[in-house]
Structures are given as structure tokens and as C-alpha cells.
Amino acid sequence: MKSTIKKIAVLTSGGDAPGMNAAIRAVVRSCAYHNLECIGVYRGYEGLIEGDFKELDARSVKNIINRGGTFLKSARSDGFRTKEGRAEAYKQLKNANIDALVTIGGDGTFKGAIVFNEEFDFPIVGLPGTIDNDINGTDFTIGYDTALNTVVEAIDKIRDTANSHNRLFLVEVMGRDAGDIAINAGIGAGAEEILIPEQNMGRDRLVASLKRSKLSGKSSSIVVVSEGDQIGKNIFGLAEYIRENLEDYECKVTVLGHIQRGGAPSCYDRVLASRLGVGAVDALLNGERDVMIGIVHNKVVSVDFVESLKGANNIDEDLIRVADITSI
Ligand code: F6P
């Protein structure tokens, strides 16, 4: 089937993630390769509503594969949540003769795309871009690997000072409702305990476990706390509880925050973003729409948008076991 698509727009939406620039670059260059026009949309759905567009050619995306953030900028758009906002966005796409859209972002971005497609039957392909790794239908999201490396590097530094002072550190990491960053960075950084939303440990069990660690000869401890964890949500309250119930340790808190979202993307994220960006344009030219392009068992796949949203986040039980065993 010969495709009727001649002009593709690309945008980044939601929380930025390292590797988004590499994904935009791959979409733009793939369009150039197939002799298609490419339009960059600034500030995600917000810029779509306002028609904040810029033509992009192969040279417009030079020297960005190594840069964190997104040069198209990103936003969490309230306007796109309204019917009027989406109608305005559709008008802007039509006025600019755009035939299809590639959206790079997380599940909020995909939810917006699903509604937009239902209302206007407009071809959209999504790329999973979020540090949280909380999208179904793909083994990895763009930005996750870089964020893991950032977290591990930070915890390595915290360990130096924790060890020098025989202290206990609670280190809060991002992930919204998903424990992927916490469990993997926790294992990688050799954390004593890892608190994730998918498994409620409870304050008492945490304190009992830290006591056991101390008795076994550990002089300092790192507890990685996912921001969405039940008892970790109020990390300063948790630190207070530990101080009251575990006198042997001085307990400190570090919230890593948005440094986890920045920085040059890892090689893995650059390659992943490049593969998925090329995959997005291929999918559109093959007549696919309303799908996300992901990676499963190291192969590029397309997944129904709806499938990408389904269900709660899963953590591999084996990871939890490995964390338990290696932190003994
Ligand atoms: O979804 C990515 C993420 O960084 C989450 O880990 C975090 O909960 C959220 O975004 C923070 O959002 P904002 O930058 O809007 O505060």
C-alpha cells in the first residue's frame, strides 16, 4: 500500500526525559530519508493548540543526540484535557496540512492521544519517553537507563559520607507510582533496604530489618525510598519514626529530585530513542495508527495505545529476591 502521509509533526509532552532529543532527531531524519516534511511542535500539546510549529530538516537536529531535556520543550497541558482545546489542536494540524503526529511522552501523553484519535480519527504514533519506566508493552522507556545511572552515581557519593559518619541515609528517588527506578538503582548501588509502592514493607518491619543489619556488623546503611511508596511518601516523617525507634543510627534524608531527569543520555537511551524514532515513521508509513512503538526482548514492536496503559505496574519478583539476598 502506498502511504498518503506526506507531512509528520513531532512533539514531546509530560515530564522530560534524557533521550527525547535523540528520539526527535531520529523522527526528523527518518522523515528526511523518506522525503517527508517534518514539523516540530513546541511545548507539547500546549504548542499544538497554539500552532507553535517549526519546520525541521535533517540539519535542524544536528548536535542534539548527546543533550538531555528536549529542545522542543515540554508541558503538561490543561488545555488539551478540554474538548475545545483538542478541537483547536485539530484545526492547527489541518491548517498546516499535517497528516500524522508522533508524540513522545508518558501515559498522560498517550491518554491525550487516545482521546484525540477517538474524536478526530487522526493518525498518531507514540514513543515511550519517561524516566519512570511505567509504560506497559515496552521493556524500557526512553530516559530510564540514564536516570538509573544518575541515581546510582548519587548514591555512591552518599555512601562515602554515610560510611565516614556511621549514618543511615534515606534517599528518595522518583518514579511516581512505579518502583522500577528504586529497585534497580537500589540493587546497583548496594542499598540495604528498598521501599517501593508495589510492596508495602511497613515501618516496623523496616526498623526491625535495620536493627538486624546493625547487629550483623553494618556500620552505615542506605535505604532507597521510591516517592510513591506507602511509608516513604512522607520521607521526613519516616526519618523521625526511625530516629525514635533506632537509636544507634543518626538518620539523614536526601531527596534526589529533578537531577534524575537531566543530564546527557546514556548510550543505551540514545540507541533506544533512535530505534524507536525510526520505528515510529516506519509504522506510520505502513498505515499503523493509534499505536505505541516499544522494545520487547530487544526487538522494536508496535503495541495498541490502550494496551500500553492497562493495569498496574509490575515488578519482577526475582528483582526483589536478588535485592533481599544481596543486601544481607
Ligand atoms: O513522570 C516523570 C516524573 O519525573 C515522575 O517521576 C515524577 O513523579 C514527576 O514526573 C514529577 O513531575 P514534575 O516535574 O511536573 O514535578
CSV table of C-alpha atoms and ligand atoms in Angstrom, one decimal:
chain,number,residue,atom,x,y,z
A,1,MET,CA,0.0,0.0,0.0
A,2,LYS,CA,1.4,3.4,-0.9
A,3,SER,CA,1.2,5.8,2.0
A,4,THR,CA,-0.7,9.1,1.7
A,5,ILE,CA,1.3,10.6,4.5
A,6,LYS,CA,3.5,13.5,3.4
A,7,LYS,CA,3.9,15.6,6.5
A,8,ILE,CA,4.6,14.4,10.0
A,9,ALA,CA,4.6,16.5,13.2
A,10,VAL,CA,6.6,15.5,16.3
A,11,LEU,CA,6.2,16.7,19.9
A,12,THR,CA,7.4,15.9,23.4
A,13,SER,CA,4.9,16.1,26.3
A,14,GLY,CA,4.8,15.5,30.1
A,15,GLY,CA,8.0,15.2,32.2
A,16,ASP,CA,11.1,15.5,30.0
A,17,ALA,CA,13.5,12.5,29.9
A,18,PRO,CA,17.1,12.2,28.7
A,19,GLY,CA,17.0,10.8,25.1
A,20,MET,CA,14.0,12.7,24.0
A,21,ASN,CA,16.2,14.8,21.8
A,22,ALA,CA,17.7,11.7,20.2
A,23,ALA,CA,14.1,10.4,19.5
A,24,ILE,CA,13.1,13.7,17.9
A,25,ARG,CA,16.3,13.6,15.8
A,26,ALA,CA,15.5,10.0,14.6
A,27,VAL,CA,12.0,11.0,13.6
A,28,VAL,CA,13.2,14.1,11.7
A,29,ARG,CA,16.0,12.2,9.9
A,30,SER,CA,13.7,9.4,9.1
A,31,CYS,CA,11.3,11.8,7.5
A,32,ALA,CA,14.2,13.3,5.5
A,33,TYR,CA,15.2,9.8,4.5
A,34,HIS,CA,11.7,9.1,3.2
A,35,ASN,CA,11.3,12.5,1.6
A,36,LEU,CA,8.6,13.6,4.0
A,37,GLU,CA,8.2,17.0,5.6
A,38,CYS,CA,8.6,17.2,9.3
A,39,ILE,CA,7.2,19.8,11.7
A,40,GLY,CA,8.4,20.3,15.3
A,41,VAL,CA,5.7,21.3,17.8
A,42,TYR,CA,6.9,23.3,20.7
A,43,ARG,CA,5.7,22.8,24.3
A,44,GLY,CA,3.8,19.5,23.7
A,45,TYR,CA,0.0,19.6,23.3
A,46,GLU,CA,0.1,23.3,24.5
A,47,GLY,CA,2.0,24.3,21.4
A,48,LEU,CA,-0.3,22.1,19.3
A,49,ILE,CA,-3.3,24.1,20.4
A,50,GLU,CA,-1.4,27.4,19.7
A,51,GLY,CA,0.1,26.3,16.4
A,52,ASP,CA,3.6,26.8,17.7
A,53,PHE,CA,5.2,24.9,14.8
A,54,LYS,CA,8.6,24.9,13.2
A,55,GLU,CA,9.8,23.1,10.0
A,56,LEU,CA,12.6,20.7,10.8
A,57,ASP,CA,15.1,19.3,8.3
A,58,ALA,CA,17.9,16.8,8.8
A,59,ARG,CA,20.3,19.6,9.7
A,60,SER,CA,17.9,21.2,12.3
A,61,VAL,CA,18.7,18.3,14.6
A,62,LYS,CA,22.5,18.3,14.5
A,63,ASN,CA,24.4,18.1,17.7
A,64,ILE,CA,21.5,17.1,19.9
A,65,ILE,CA,21.8,13.4,20.3
A,66,ASN,CA,24.0,14.0,23.3
A,67,ARG,CA,21.8,16.6,25.0
A,68,GLY,CA,19.4,15.9,27.9
A,69,GLY,CA,16.0,17.5,28.1
A,70,THR,CA,14.0,18.3,24.9
A,71,PHE,CA,14.8,21.2,22.6
A,72,LEU,CA,11.1,21.2,21.6
A,73,LYS,CA,10.4,21.8,25.2
A,74,SER,CA,7.6,20.0,27.1
A,75,ALA,CA,4.5,20.8,29.1
A,76,ARG,CA,1.6,19.2,31.0
A,77,SER,CA,-1.3,20.8,29.0
A,78,ASP,CA,-4.6,21.6,30.8
A,79,GLY,CA,-6.0,22.9,27.5
A,80,PHE,CA,-5.7,19.6,25.8
A,81,ARG,CA,-7.8,18.0,28.5
A,82,THR,CA,-10.7,20.0,27.2
A,83,LYS,CA,-12.8,19.3,24.1
A,84,GLU,CA,-12.3,22.9,22.9
A,85,GLY,CA,-8.6,22.6,23.3
A,86,ARG,CA,-8.4,19.4,21.3
A,87,ALA,CA,-10.6,20.9,18.6
A,88,GLU,CA,-8.3,23.8,18.3
A,89,ALA,CA,-5.3,21.5,18.1
A,90,TYR,CA,-7.0,19.6,15.2
A,91,LYS,CA,-7.7,22.8,13.4
A,92,GLN,CA,-4.0,23.8,13.7
A,93,LEU,CA,-2.9,20.4,12.3
A,94,LYS,CA,-5.3,20.7,9.4
A,95,ASN,CA,-4.3,24.3,8.6
A,96,ALA,CA,-0.7,23.2,8.4
A,97,ASN,CA,-1.5,20.2,6.2
A,98,ILE,CA,-0.1,17.8,8.7
A,99,ASP,CA,-1.1,14.2,8.1
A,100,ALA,CA,0.2,12.4,11.2
A,101,LEU,CA,1.7,13.0,14.6
A,102,VAL,CA,4.4,11.4,16.7
A,103,THR,CA,4.0,12.1,20.4
A,104,ILE,CA,6.9,11.3,22.8
A,105,GLY,CA,6.0,11.1,26.5
A,106,GLY,CA,4.5,9.0,29.2
A,107,ASP,CA,1.0,7.6,29.9
A,108,GLY,CA,-0.6,11.1,30.3
A,109,THR,CA,0.6,11.9,26.8
A,110,PHE,CA,-0.8,8.6,25.5
A,111,LYS,CA,-4.2,9.2,27.2
A,112,GLY,CA,-4.4,12.5,25.4
A,113,ALA,CA,-3.5,10.9,22.1
A,114,ILE,CA,-6.2,8.2,22.6
A,115,VAL,CA,-9.0,10.7,23.2
A,116,PHE,CA,-7.8,12.9,20.3
A,117,ASN,CA,-7.7,9.9,17.9
A,118,GLU,CA,-11.2,8.9,19.0
A,119,GLU,CA,-12.6,12.3,18.4
A,120,PHE,CA,-10.8,13.2,15.1
A,121,ASP,CA,-9.5,9.9,13.7
A,122,PHE,CA,-6.1,11.4,13.3
A,123,PRO,CA,-3.1,9.1,12.8
A,124,ILE,CA,-0.9,9.2,15.9
A,125,VAL,CA,2.1,7.1,16.9
A,126,GLY,CA,3.5,7.3,20.5
A,127,LEU,CA,7.0,6.8,21.8
A,128,PRO,CA,7.5,5.9,25.5
A,129,GLY,CA,9.6,8.8,26.9
A,130,THR,CA,9.7,8.9,30.7
A,131,ILE,CA,12.3,8.1,33.4
A,132,ASP,CA,9.7,6.1,35.3
A,133,ASN,CA,9.6,3.0,33.1
A,134,ASP,CA,6.0,2.7,33.9
A,135,ILE,CA,4.5,2.0,30.4
A,136,ASN,CA,3.1,-1.4,29.5
A,137,GLY,CA,4.1,-3.1,26.3
A,138,THR,CA,7.7,-2.0,26.3
A,139,ASP,CA,10.6,-3.4,28.3
A,140,PHE,CA,12.2,0.0,28.6
A,141,THR,CA,11.2,3.7,28.2
A,142,ILE,CA,13.5,6.4,26.8
A,143,GLY,CA,15.3,8.1,29.7
A,144,TYR,CA,15.0,5.3,32.3
A,145,ASP,CA,18.6,3.9,31.8
A,146,THR,CA,20.1,7.4,32.1
A,147,ALA,CA,18.1,8.1,35.3
A,148,LEU,CA,19.2,4.8,36.8
A,149,ASN,CA,22.9,5.7,36.2
A,150,THR,CA,22.3,9.2,37.7
A,151,VAL,CA,20.8,7.7,40.8
A,152,VAL,CA,23.5,5.1,41.3
A,153,GLU,CA,26.2,7.8,40.9
A,154,ALA,CA,24.5,10.0,43.5
A,155,ILE,CA,24.0,7.1,46.0
A,156,ASP,CA,27.7,6.1,45.6
A,157,LYS,CA,28.6,9.6,46.7
A,158,ILE,CA,26.1,9.4,49.6
A,159,ARG,CA,27.6,6.1,50.7
A,160,ASP,CA,31.0,7.7,51.1
A,161,THR,CA,29.7,10.2,53.6
A,162,ALA,CA,27.3,7.7,55.2
A,163,ASN,CA,30.2,5.4,55.8
A,164,SER,CA,32.5,8.0,57.2
A,165,HIS,CA,30.0,9.0,59.9
A,166,ASN,CA,28.3,5.7,60.5
A,167,ARG,CA,25.0,7.2,59.4
A,168,LEU,CA,21.8,5.9,58.0
A,169,PHE,CA,20.5,7.7,54.8
A,170,LEU,CA,17.0,7.6,53.4
A,171,VAL,CA,17.4,8.5,49.7
A,172,GLU,CA,14.2,9.4,47.9
A,173,VAL,CA,14.0,8.7,44.2
A,174,MET,CA,11.4,9.5,41.5
A,175,GLY,CA,9.0,7.1,39.8
A,176,ARG,CA,5.6,8.5,40.7
A,177,ASP,CA,3.7,5.2,41.4
A,178,ALA,CA,6.3,2.9,40.0
A,179,GLY,CA,9.2,1.3,41.9
A,180,ASP,CA,11.4,0.5,38.8
A,181,ILE,CA,14.0,3.2,39.5
A,182,ALA,CA,14.1,2.4,43.2
A,183,ILE,CA,14.6,-1.4,42.9
A,184,ASN,CA,17.1,-1.3,40.1
A,185,ALA,CA,19.2,1.6,41.3
A,186,GLY,CA,18.9,0.2,44.8
A,187,ILE,CA,20.4,-3.1,43.7
A,188,GLY,CA,23.0,-1.3,41.6
A,189,ALA,CA,24.1,0.9,44.5
A,190,GLY,CA,24.0,-1.9,47.0
A,191,ALA,CA,21.2,-0.4,49.2
A,192,GLU,CA,20.4,-2.2,52.5
A,193,GLU,CA,16.7,-1.6,52.0
A,194,ILE,CA,14.5,-0.6,49.1
A,195,LEU,CA,10.9,0.7,49.6
A,196,ILE,CA,8.7,0.5,46.5
A,197,PRO,CA,5.0,1.2,46.0
A,198,GLU,CA,4.4,-2.3,44.7
A,199,GLN,CA,5.3,-3.9,48.0
A,200,ASN,CA,4.3,-2.3,51.3
A,201,MET,CA,7.0,-3.1,53.8
A,202,GLY,CA,5.6,-1.2,56.8
A,203,ARG,CA,7.6,1.0,59.2
A,204,ASP,CA,8.0,-1.7,61.9
A,205,ARG,CA,9.5,-4.3,59.5
A,206,LEU,CA,11.9,-1.7,58.2
A,207,VAL,CA,13.1,-0.8,61.6
A,208,ALA,CA,13.4,-4.5,62.6
A,209,SER,CA,15.4,-5.2,59.4
A,210,LEU,CA,17.7,-2.2,60.0
A,211,LYS,CA,18.3,-3.5,63.6
A,212,ARG,CA,19.3,-6.9,62.2
A,213,SER,CA,21.7,-5.2,59.8
A,214,LYS,CA,23.3,-3.3,62.6
A,215,LEU,CA,23.7,-6.4,64.7
A,216,SER,CA,25.3,-8.3,61.7
A,217,GLY,CA,28.1,-5.7,61.7
A,218,LYS,CA,27.0,-3.0,59.3
A,219,SER,CA,28.1,0.5,60.4
A,220,SER,CA,26.1,2.5,57.9
A,221,SER,CA,23.0,2.0,55.8
A,222,ILE,CA,21.3,3.3,52.6
A,223,VAL,CA,17.6,3.0,52.3
A,224,VAL,CA,16.3,3.8,48.8
A,225,VAL,CA,12.7,5.1,49.0
A,226,SER,CA,10.5,5.4,46.0
A,227,GLU,CA,8.5,8.6,46.1
A,228,GLY,CA,5.2,6.7,45.7
A,229,ASP,CA,5.9,4.2,48.5
A,230,GLN,CA,3.2,3.9,51.2
A,231,ILE,CA,5.5,4.6,54.2
A,232,GLY,CA,8.1,6.6,52.1
A,233,LYS,CA,5.6,9.2,50.9
A,234,ASN,CA,6.3,11.3,53.9
A,235,ILE,CA,10.1,10.7,54.0
A,236,PHE,CA,10.8,13.2,56.7
A,237,GLY,CA,8.1,11.7,58.9
A,238,LEU,CA,9.6,8.3,58.3
A,239,ALA,CA,13.1,9.6,59.3
A,240,GLU,CA,11.6,10.9,62.5
A,241,TYR,CA,10.0,7.5,63.3
A,242,ILE,CA,13.3,5.8,62.6
A,243,ARG,CA,15.1,8.2,64.9
A,244,GLU,CA,12.6,7.4,67.7
A,245,ASN,CA,12.9,3.7,67.2
A,246,LEU,CA,16.5,3.1,66.2
A,247,GLU,CA,18.8,5.0,68.5
A,248,ASP,CA,22.1,3.5,67.2
A,249,TYR,CA,22.0,5.4,63.9
A,250,GLU,CA,22.0,9.1,63.0
A,251,CYS,CA,19.3,9.2,60.3
A,252,LYS,CA,19.6,11.7,57.4
A,253,VAL,CA,17.4,12.3,54.4
A,254,THR,CA,18.4,13.1,50.8
A,255,VAL,CA,15.7,13.8,48.1
A,256,LEU,CA,17.4,13.5,44.7
A,257,GLY,CA,14.5,15.2,42.9
A,258,HIS,CA,14.9,16.6,39.4
A,259,ILE,CA,18.6,15.9,38.9
A,260,GLN,CA,17.2,12.4,37.9
A,261,ARG,CA,15.6,13.9,34.8
A,262,GLY,CA,18.6,15.8,33.5
A,263,GLY,CA,22.0,15.0,32.0
A,264,ALA,CA,23.4,13.6,28.8
A,265,PRO,CA,21.5,10.4,27.8
A,266,SER,CA,23.3,7.1,28.2
A,267,CYS,CA,24.4,5.2,25.1
A,268,TYR,CA,21.5,2.8,25.7
A,269,ASP,CA,19.0,5.6,25.7
A,270,ARG,CA,20.4,7.2,22.6
A,271,VAL,CA,20.2,3.9,20.7
A,272,LEU,CA,16.8,3.1,22.1
A,273,ALA,CA,15.5,6.5,21.1
A,274,SER,CA,17.0,6.2,17.6
A,275,ARG,CA,15.4,2.8,17.0
A,276,LEU,CA,12.0,3.9,18.3
A,277,GLY,CA,12.1,7.2,16.3
A,278,VAL,CA,12.8,5.3,13.1
A,279,GLY,CA,10.2,2.7,14.1
A,280,ALA,CA,7.5,5.5,14.5
A,281,VAL,CA,7.9,6.8,11.0
A,282,ASP,CA,8.0,3.2,9.6
A,283,ALA,CA,4.8,2.4,11.4
A,284,LEU,CA,3.0,5.5,10.0
A,285,LEU,CA,4.2,4.7,6.5
A,286,ASN,CA,2.9,1.2,7.0
A,287,GLY,CA,-0.6,2.5,7.7
A,288,GLU,CA,-0.4,1.9,11.5
A,289,ARG,CA,-2.1,4.4,13.8
A,290,ASP,CA,-3.1,4.6,17.5
A,291,VAL,CA,-0.1,2.5,18.5
A,292,MET,CA,3.0,2.9,20.7
A,293,ILE,CA,6.4,1.8,19.4
A,294,GLY,CA,8.2,0.0,22.1
A,295,ILE,CA,11.0,-2.5,22.7
A,296,VAL,CA,10.4,-6.1,23.7
A,297,HIS,CA,13.2,-8.7,24.0
A,298,ASN,CA,15.4,-6.2,22.1
A,299,LYS,CA,13.1,-6.0,19.1
A,300,VAL,CA,11.1,-2.9,18.1
A,301,VAL,CA,7.4,-3.7,18.3
A,302,SER,CA,4.1,-1.8,18.0
A,303,VAL,CA,1.5,-2.0,20.7
A,304,ASP,CA,-2.1,-0.7,20.9
A,305,PHE,CA,-2.1,2.6,22.7
A,306,VAL,CA,-4.8,1.2,25.0
A,307,GLU,CA,-2.6,-1.9,25.9
A,308,SER,CA,0.2,0.5,26.9
A,309,LEU,CA,-2.0,1.9,29.6
A,310,LYS,CA,-3.5,-1.2,31.0
A,311,GLY,CA,-3.0,-2.5,34.6
A,312,ALA,CA,-0.8,-1.7,37.5
A,313,ASN,CA,3.0,-1.5,37.3
A,314,ASN,CA,4.7,-4.9,37.7
A,315,ILE,CA,8.0,-5.5,39.4
A,316,ASP,CA,9.8,-8.7,38.6
A,317,GLU,CA,9.7,-10.9,41.8
A,318,ASP,CA,13.2,-12.0,41.0
A,319,LEU,CA,14.5,-8.5,41.4
A,320,ILE,CA,13.0,-8.3,44.9
A,321,ARG,CA,14.6,-11.6,45.8
A,322,VAL,CA,18.0,-10.5,44.5
A,323,ALA,CA,17.8,-7.3,46.5
A,324,ASP,CA,16.9,-9.3,49.6
A,325,ILE,CA,19.8,-11.7,49.2
A,326,THR,CA,22.5,-9.3,48.2
A,327,SER,CA,21.8,-6.9,51.0
A,328,ILE,CA,22.1,-9.5,53.8
B,1,F6P,O1,7.0,11.1,35.2
B,1,F6P,C1,8.3,11.6,35.4
B,1,F6P,C2,8.4,12.3,36.8
B,1,F6P,O2,9.7,12.8,36.9
B,1,F6P,C3,8.0,11.4,38.0
B,1,F6P,O3,9.0,10.5,38.4
B,1,F6P,C4,7.6,12.5,39.0
B,1,F6P,O4,6.7,12.0,39.9
B,1,F6P,C5,7.0,13.6,38.2
B,1,F6P,O5,7.5,13.4,36.9
B,1,F6P,C6,7.4,15.0,38.6
B,1,F6P,O6,6.7,15.9,37.8
B,1,F6P,P1,7.0,17.4,37.8
B,1,F6P,O7,8.3,17.7,37.1
B,1,F6P,O8,5.9,18.0,37.0
B,1,F6P,O9,7.0,17.9,39.2
